[in-house]
Amino acid sequence: MNIIVLAGGLSTERDVSFKSGEMIASALRQNGHNVILLDVFMGYSDKEENLDGIFQRGREVSVKVGDIPKEAPDILAVKKSRADKSDNFFGPNVIRMCQMADIVFIALHGENGEDGRIQAAFDLLGVKYTGNGYISSAISMDKGMTKEFLRGYDVPFPGGFSIKKHERYSEAMNDSPRFPCVVKPSCGGSSIGVSIVNNVMEYDYALDEAFRWEDEVIVEDFIEGREFSVGVIEGVALPVIEIAPKEGFYDYKNKYAKGAAEETCPANIPDEISSQMQLYAERVAAGLGIETYSRMDFILDKEGRIFCLEANTLPGMTPTSLLPQEAACIGIDYRELCEEIIKISLKRYKRR
């Protein structure tokens, strides 16, 4: 097949997306496909040119990827660096190349990738793509909305509330946190803008930091405990993986720096807890209408209570990502996982 692996974009997870895309593109080439790794925002060339046969030059025209930087990218600088200075989110030739492909493997993370807008655009343009549809993507991206949609599914979440930027100093904003608490952007990923807060002074600073990234933030009870994740493919949960950062919590640095966290799969927890966590993950996928693949994050507190933190509709596929490790635990290697994602994504189009 001729495949576009779409990465980059304008989210704070831009660099992480490139690393996912690089690995996916490499795996698909090894599987015999013609693959182009394309930056959805920068596009390919800013000139009109004949694109016939471009998939046979896939390696030549693909984005060249380096290591994931320790800090999130400067998105304003990225915007300014595009040659055509257009306000169009899709870079030069992106739409044309995606329409030429047999399928687009979406390796985007965060805003304008995981939030359903690109999926909706592709539906209108007749472009086949991997992953979930625009509705489930949009709901899952918003942590507050996710909780609302899952109220009837018996999935436990930490208590908390949302604050919009313009409401921060409003008299109508009567909610106050119980310390310690967690403050995080409502639609962010990779733990960017997340703070663990212990007092009023830290809380005010944490709101400043979270509002740097988004106009709505979530304030949740801090649950002290062990961190876990559960992938779900076609409604069936993978083995539970435990993540134990060597320092601090599972933030941007610890997620992507090699050796910064110890990951154990299957997790060393009682079978009944593992099964319950998998059940919750499957309920989340079903409740949000996630048909293809996803990953749910959890905390297990000292009393053995499980709390769901969020759903990820485009889980990372980097060298340190969790979903590939969980799949490997049941004998699905990285190349097979990429092929399986394409296979189950194409089923959606056969049902139409």
Short mmCIF file of C-alpha atoms in Angstrom, two decimals:
data_model
loop_
_atom_site.label_atom_id
_atom_site.label_comp_id
_atom_site.label_asym_id
_atom_site.label_seq_id
_atom_site.Cartn_x
_atom_site.Cartn_y
_atom_site.Cartn_z
CA MET A 1 0.00 0.00 0.00
CA ASN A 2 0.92 3.65 -0.40
CA ILE A 3 0.77 5.13 3.10
CA ILE A 4 1.19 8.63 4.51
CA VAL A 5 2.29 8.70 8.15
CA LEU A 6 1.05 12.07 9.38
CA ALA A 7 3.00 13.66 12.23
CA GLY A 8 4.13 16.98 13.69
CA GLY A 9 1.40 19.60 13.69
CA LEU A 10 1.03 22.44 16.16
CA SER A 11 0.44 20.75 19.51
CA THR A 12 2.82 20.75 22.46
CA GLU A 13 3.43 17.09 21.60
CA ARG A 14 4.80 17.94 18.14
CA ASP A 15 8.25 16.43 18.77
CA VAL A 16 6.81 13.30 20.38
CA SER A 17 4.60 12.86 17.33
CA PHE A 18 7.62 12.92 15.02
CA LYS A 19 9.28 10.13 16.99
CA SER A 20 6.10 8.04 16.87
CA GLY A 21 5.83 8.72 13.16
CA GLU A 22 9.45 7.81 12.46
CA MET A 23 9.05 4.42 14.13
CA ILE A 24 5.72 3.72 12.45
CA ALA A 25 7.11 4.64 9.02
CA SER A 26 10.13 2.40 9.53
CA ALA A 27 7.96 -0.53 10.61
CA LEU A 28 5.59 -0.14 7.67
CA ARG A 29 8.48 0.03 5.20
CA GLN A 30 9.81 -3.21 6.66
CA ASN A 31 6.35 -4.65 6.10
CA GLY A 32 6.69 -3.85 2.39
CA HIS A 33 4.66 -0.64 2.09
CA ASN A 34 5.59 2.60 0.30
CA VAL A 35 5.64 5.18 3.08
CA ILE A 36 6.05 8.96 3.40
CA LEU A 37 6.47 10.56 6.83
CA LEU A 38 4.82 13.96 6.44
CA ASP A 39 4.56 17.00 8.72
CA VAL A 40 0.89 18.00 8.58
CA PHE A 41 1.73 21.68 9.19
CA MET A 42 4.92 22.16 7.15
CA GLY A 43 3.80 19.91 4.32
CA TYR A 44 5.94 18.99 1.33
CA SER A 45 7.43 21.73 -0.86
CA ASP A 46 5.78 25.11 -1.31
CA LYS A 47 5.81 24.86 -5.11
CA GLU A 48 3.33 23.41 -7.58
CA GLU A 49 4.81 20.19 -8.84
CA ASN A 50 3.85 16.83 -10.30
CA LEU A 51 3.39 14.39 -7.43
CA ASP A 52 3.08 11.29 -9.62
CA GLY A 53 5.35 8.53 -8.34
CA ILE A 54 6.11 10.37 -5.10
CA PHE A 55 5.51 7.27 -2.98
CA GLN A 56 8.40 5.57 -4.75
CA ARG A 57 10.57 8.39 -3.38
CA GLY A 58 9.18 8.03 0.14
CA ARG A 59 12.46 8.05 2.04
CA GLU A 60 13.74 11.05 0.08
CA VAL A 61 10.73 13.28 0.75
CA SER A 62 10.05 12.15 4.33
CA VAL A 63 10.65 14.36 7.38
CA LYS A 64 14.02 13.79 9.04
CA VAL A 65 13.57 13.20 12.78
CA GLY A 66 15.94 13.78 15.71
CA ASP A 67 15.68 12.93 19.39
CA ILE A 68 12.80 14.24 21.50
CA PRO A 69 13.95 17.48 23.21
CA LYS A 70 13.66 17.76 26.99
CA GLU A 71 11.28 20.72 26.69
CA ALA A 72 8.02 21.13 24.78
CA PRO A 73 8.36 22.99 21.46
CA ASP A 74 7.84 26.72 20.95
CA ILE A 75 4.69 26.55 18.82
CA LEU A 76 4.77 30.26 17.91
CA ALA A 77 8.26 29.82 16.50
CA VAL A 78 7.09 26.79 14.52
CA LYS A 79 4.24 28.81 13.01
CA LYS A 80 6.58 31.61 11.99
CA SER A 81 9.02 29.21 10.33
CA ARG A 82 6.64 27.98 7.62
CA ALA A 83 7.72 29.33 4.25
CA ASP A 84 4.31 30.16 2.80
CA LYS A 85 3.09 31.99 5.99
CA SER A 86 -0.41 30.64 5.33
CA ASP A 87 -3.07 30.39 8.05
CA ASN A 88 -4.11 27.01 6.65
CA PHE A 89 -3.35 24.30 9.21
CA PHE A 90 -2.60 21.82 6.42
CA GLY A 91 0.78 22.55 4.89
CA PRO A 92 1.52 22.65 1.15
CA ASN A 93 0.49 19.48 -0.73
CA VAL A 94 -0.69 17.67 2.44
CA ILE A 95 -4.29 17.21 1.31
CA ARG A 96 -3.27 16.15 -2.20
CA MET A 97 -0.80 13.59 -0.89
CA CYS A 98 -3.23 12.21 1.69
CA GLN A 99 -5.88 11.78 -1.02
CA MET A 100 -3.34 9.88 -3.11
CA ALA A 101 -2.61 7.44 -0.28
CA ASP A 102 -4.41 4.15 0.32
CA ILE A 103 -4.59 5.14 4.00
CA VAL A 104 -3.16 7.81 6.28
CA PHE A 105 -1.61 6.52 9.49
CA ILE A 106 -2.27 9.32 11.99
CA ALA A 107 0.72 9.63 14.30
CA LEU A 108 -0.33 13.02 15.66
CA HIS A 109 -0.70 13.65 19.38
CA GLY A 110 -2.56 16.38 21.24
CA GLU A 111 -4.46 19.32 19.75
CA ASN A 112 -5.27 19.29 16.01
CA GLY A 113 -4.62 15.59 15.77
CA GLU A 114 -6.15 13.79 18.70
CA ASP A 115 -9.13 16.13 19.09
CA GLY A 116 -11.11 14.94 16.06
CA ARG A 117 -10.78 17.97 13.79
CA ILE A 118 -8.43 16.34 11.31
CA GLN A 119 -10.56 13.19 11.35
CA ALA A 120 -13.66 15.25 10.52
CA ALA A 121 -11.84 17.02 7.68
CA PHE A 122 -10.63 13.71 6.26
CA ASP A 123 -14.17 12.29 6.40
CA LEU A 124 -15.36 15.20 4.26
CA LEU A 125 -12.43 14.86 1.88
CA GLY A 126 -12.77 11.10 1.42
CA VAL A 127 -9.40 10.29 3.02
CA LYS A 128 -9.08 6.95 4.82
CA TYR A 129 -7.18 7.12 8.10
CA THR A 130 -6.19 5.01 11.08
CA GLY A 131 -7.59 5.35 14.58
CA ASN A 132 -10.93 6.56 15.81
CA GLY A 133 -13.58 8.82 14.31
CA TYR A 134 -14.01 12.50 15.03
CA ILE A 135 -16.73 12.21 17.69
CA SER A 136 -14.98 9.77 20.02
CA SER A 137 -11.70 11.63 19.48
CA ALA A 138 -13.21 15.00 20.40
CA ILE A 139 -14.93 13.71 23.54
CA SER A 140 -11.88 11.77 24.76
CA MET A 141 -9.56 14.74 24.25
CA ASP A 142 -11.49 16.85 26.78
CA LYS A 143 -10.90 15.36 30.23
CA GLY A 144 -13.91 17.10 31.74
CA MET A 145 -16.22 15.97 28.94
CA THR A 146 -14.86 12.42 29.23
CA LYS A 147 -16.03 12.25 32.84
CA GLU A 148 -19.47 13.55 31.94
CA PHE A 149 -19.94 10.96 29.19
CA LEU A 150 -18.86 8.11 31.45
CA ARG A 151 -21.11 8.88 34.43
CA GLY A 152 -23.34 5.91 33.68
CA TYR A 153 -20.53 3.44 33.07
CA ASP A 154 -19.42 2.85 36.67
CA VAL A 155 -15.86 4.04 36.09
CA PRO A 156 -14.24 5.80 39.10
CA PHE A 157 -12.49 9.14 38.50
CA PRO A 158 -10.79 11.51 40.98
CA GLY A 159 -13.09 14.24 42.29
CA GLY A 160 -12.61 17.74 40.94
CA PHE A 161 -13.89 20.61 38.82
CA SER A 162 -13.09 22.67 35.72
CA ILE A 163 -12.15 26.36 35.45
CA LYS A 164 -12.29 28.46 32.29
CA LYS A 165 -9.72 31.22 31.97
CA HIS A 166 -12.27 34.04 31.96
CA GLU A 167 -13.92 32.60 35.08
CA ARG A 168 -10.78 32.47 37.18
CA TYR A 169 -11.46 35.65 39.15
CA SER A 170 -15.23 35.58 38.81
CA GLU A 171 -17.44 35.76 41.92
CA ALA A 172 -19.40 32.87 40.43
CA MET A 173 -16.30 30.68 40.64
CA ASN A 174 -16.90 29.30 44.14
CA ASP A 175 -15.12 25.97 43.79
CA SER A 176 -11.97 25.64 45.85
CA PRO A 177 -9.57 22.71 45.82
CA ARG A 178 -8.74 20.28 48.57
CA PHE A 179 -4.99 20.10 48.98
CA PRO A 180 -3.06 18.30 47.73
CA CYS A 181 -4.56 18.53 44.26
CA VAL A 182 -3.56 18.25 40.62
CA VAL A 183 -3.96 21.13 38.15
CA LYS A 184 -3.75 20.33 34.44
CA PRO A 185 -4.91 21.59 31.04
CA SER A 186 -8.25 20.05 30.11
CA CYS A 187 -7.14 18.86 26.67
CA GLY A 188 -3.39 18.61 27.08
CA GLY A 189 -1.19 15.55 26.78
CA SER A 190 2.23 14.25 27.80
CA SER A 191 1.68 15.86 31.24
CA ILE A 192 2.61 19.29 29.85
CA GLY A 193 1.35 22.06 32.16
CA VAL A 194 0.54 19.60 34.96
CA SER A 195 1.31 20.53 38.57
CA ILE A 196 0.87 18.79 41.92
CA VAL A 197 -0.23 21.46 44.38
CA ASN A 198 0.02 21.56 48.19
CA ASN A 199 -1.12 25.07 49.17
CA VAL A 200 -2.80 28.27 47.97
CA MET A 201 0.42 29.88 46.71
CA GLU A 202 1.32 26.81 44.64
CA TYR A 203 -2.27 26.63 43.39
CA ASP A 204 -2.15 30.16 41.98
CA TYR A 205 1.15 29.42 40.24
CA ALA A 206 -0.20 26.11 38.89
CA LEU A 207 -3.21 27.89 37.34
CA ASP A 208 -0.85 30.37 35.67
CA GLU A 209 1.15 27.48 34.23
CA ALA A 210 -1.87 25.49 33.04
CA PHE A 211 -3.52 28.54 31.45
CA ARG A 212 -0.32 29.11 29.45
CA TRP A 213 -1.33 26.11 27.37
CA GLU A 214 -5.14 26.21 27.31
CA ASP A 215 -8.17 28.30 28.25
CA GLU A 216 -9.72 25.57 30.41
CA VAL A 217 -8.08 23.58 33.19
CA ILE A 218 -9.02 20.65 35.41
CA VAL A 219 -8.48 20.70 39.18
CA GLU A 220 -8.57 17.19 40.66
CA ASP A 221 -7.98 15.53 44.00
CA PHE A 222 -4.42 14.23 44.18
CA ILE A 223 -4.47 10.44 44.46
CA GLU A 224 -1.26 9.12 45.94
CA GLY A 225 -0.45 5.72 44.58
CA ARG A 226 0.99 3.65 41.77
CA GLU A 227 0.53 4.56 38.10
CA PHE A 228 -0.73 2.14 35.46
CA SER A 229 -1.92 2.09 31.87
CA VAL A 230 -4.11 -0.29 29.88
CA GLY A 231 -4.29 -0.42 26.10
CA VAL A 232 -7.50 -1.49 24.37
CA ILE A 233 -7.62 -2.86 20.81
CA GLU A 234 -11.04 -3.44 19.23
CA GLY A 235 -12.67 -3.36 22.64
CA VAL A 236 -10.35 -5.90 24.28
CA ALA A 237 -7.89 -4.83 26.98
CA LEU A 238 -4.18 -5.60 26.76
CA PRO A 239 -2.12 -6.57 29.83
CA VAL A 240 -1.74 -3.87 32.49
CA ILE A 241 1.58 -2.00 32.57
CA GLU A 242 2.95 -0.19 35.63
CA ILE A 243 4.98 3.01 35.29
CA ALA A 244 7.32 3.98 38.13
CA PRO A 245 9.26 7.24 37.53
CA LYS A 246 12.66 7.22 39.19
CA GLU A 247 12.16 10.86 40.23
CA GLY A 248 8.98 12.96 40.63
CA PHE A 249 5.82 12.02 38.73
CA TYR A 250 5.26 10.78 35.18
CA ASP A 251 5.82 14.16 33.51
CA TYR A 252 7.05 15.10 30.01
CA LYS A 253 10.70 14.38 30.86
CA ASN A 254 10.00 11.03 32.51
CA LYS A 255 7.73 9.90 29.68
CA TYR A 256 10.31 10.28 26.92
CA ALA A 257 13.78 10.22 28.47
CA LYS A 258 15.20 6.73 28.16
CA GLY A 259 15.63 5.12 31.57
CA ALA A 260 13.73 7.86 33.45
CA ALA A 261 10.94 5.46 34.42
CA GLU A 262 10.74 1.76 35.15
CA GLU A 263 7.94 0.00 33.29
CA THR A 264 6.68 -3.46 34.22
CA CYS A 265 4.35 -5.49 32.01
CA PRO A 266 2.43 -7.42 33.08
CA ALA A 267 2.17 -5.29 36.22
CA ASN A 268 2.98 -6.92 39.55
CA ILE A 269 -0.48 -6.59 41.10
CA PRO A 270 -3.11 -9.13 42.24
CA ASP A 271 -5.09 -10.73 39.42
CA GLU A 272 -8.38 -9.32 40.68
CA ILE A 273 -7.04 -5.74 40.54
CA SER A 274 -5.55 -6.28 37.10
CA SER A 275 -8.84 -7.71 35.79
CA GLN A 276 -10.83 -4.84 37.28
CA MET A 277 -8.51 -2.26 35.71
CA GLN A 278 -8.86 -3.98 32.34
CA LEU A 279 -12.64 -4.00 32.74
CA TYR A 280 -12.64 -0.26 33.45
CA ALA A 281 -10.47 0.34 30.38
CA GLU A 282 -12.91 -1.60 28.20
CA ARG A 283 -15.85 0.33 29.68
CA VAL A 284 -14.15 3.64 28.92
CA ALA A 285 -13.54 2.58 25.31
CA ALA A 286 -17.15 1.43 24.93
CA GLY A 287 -18.59 4.54 26.61
CA LEU A 288 -16.60 6.91 24.41
CA GLY A 289 -17.30 5.00 21.21
CA ILE A 290 -13.65 4.07 20.66
CA GLU A 291 -13.65 1.35 18.00
CA THR A 292 -10.03 0.83 17.03
CA TYR A 293 -7.25 1.36 19.58
CA SER A 294 -6.66 3.49 22.66
CA ARG A 295 -4.95 3.60 26.05
CA MET A 296 -6.39 4.45 29.46
CA ASP A 297 -4.33 5.73 32.41
CA PHE A 298 -5.02 4.77 36.04
CA ILE A 299 -3.90 5.33 39.63
CA LEU A 300 -4.09 2.61 42.29
CA ASP A 301 -4.15 4.12 45.79
CA LYS A 302 -2.84 2.60 49.02
CA GLU A 303 -6.28 1.18 49.87
CA GLY A 304 -6.42 -0.71 46.58
CA ARG A 305 -8.92 1.65 44.95
CA ILE A 306 -8.62 2.26 41.21
CA PHE A 307 -9.10 5.70 39.63
CA CYS A 308 -9.19 6.39 35.89
CA LEU A 309 -7.29 9.53 34.87
CA GLU A 310 -7.90 9.85 31.13
CA ALA A 311 -8.34 8.21 27.75
CA ASN A 312 -5.86 8.49 24.88
CA THR A 313 -7.25 7.89 21.38
CA LEU A 314 -3.84 8.14 19.64
CA PRO A 315 -1.41 6.53 22.10
CA GLY A 316 2.29 7.22 21.68
CA MET A 317 4.33 4.87 19.52
CA THR A 318 7.81 6.08 20.53
CA PRO A 319 10.67 3.85 21.80
CA THR A 320 9.44 4.38 25.39
CA SER A 321 5.68 4.28 24.71
CA LEU A 322 3.40 2.00 26.68
CA LEU A 323 1.00 0.52 24.12
CA PRO A 324 3.74 -1.25 22.11
CA GLN A 325 5.14 -2.72 25.33
CA GLU A 326 1.72 -4.06 26.31
CA ALA A 327 1.19 -5.57 22.85
CA ALA A 328 4.64 -7.19 22.99
CA CYS A 329 3.64 -8.82 26.27
CA ILE A 330 1.10 -10.96 24.37
CA GLY A 331 3.41 -11.65 21.44
CA ILE A 332 2.51 -8.76 19.09
CA ASP A 333 5.71 -7.05 17.99
CA TYR A 334 5.92 -3.44 16.82
CA ARG A 335 5.64 -4.22 13.10
CA GLU A 336 2.64 -6.48 13.68
CA LEU A 337 1.00 -3.82 15.87
CA CYS A 338 1.27 -1.18 13.13
CA GLU A 339 -0.18 -3.61 10.60
CA GLU A 340 -3.01 -4.55 12.96
CA ILE A 341 -3.92 -0.89 13.50
CA ILE A 342 -4.24 -0.44 9.73
CA LYS A 343 -6.27 -3.63 9.40
CA ILE A 344 -8.82 -2.76 12.07
CA SER A 345 -9.04 0.85 10.88
CA LEU A 346 -9.93 -0.27 7.36
CA LYS A 347 -12.81 -2.34 8.77
CA ARG A 348 -14.60 0.93 9.52
CA TYR A 349 -14.76 1.73 5.81
CA LYS A 350 -15.97 -1.73 4.84
CA ARG A 351 -18.95 -1.33 7.17
CA ARG A 352 -20.14 1.82 5.39
#
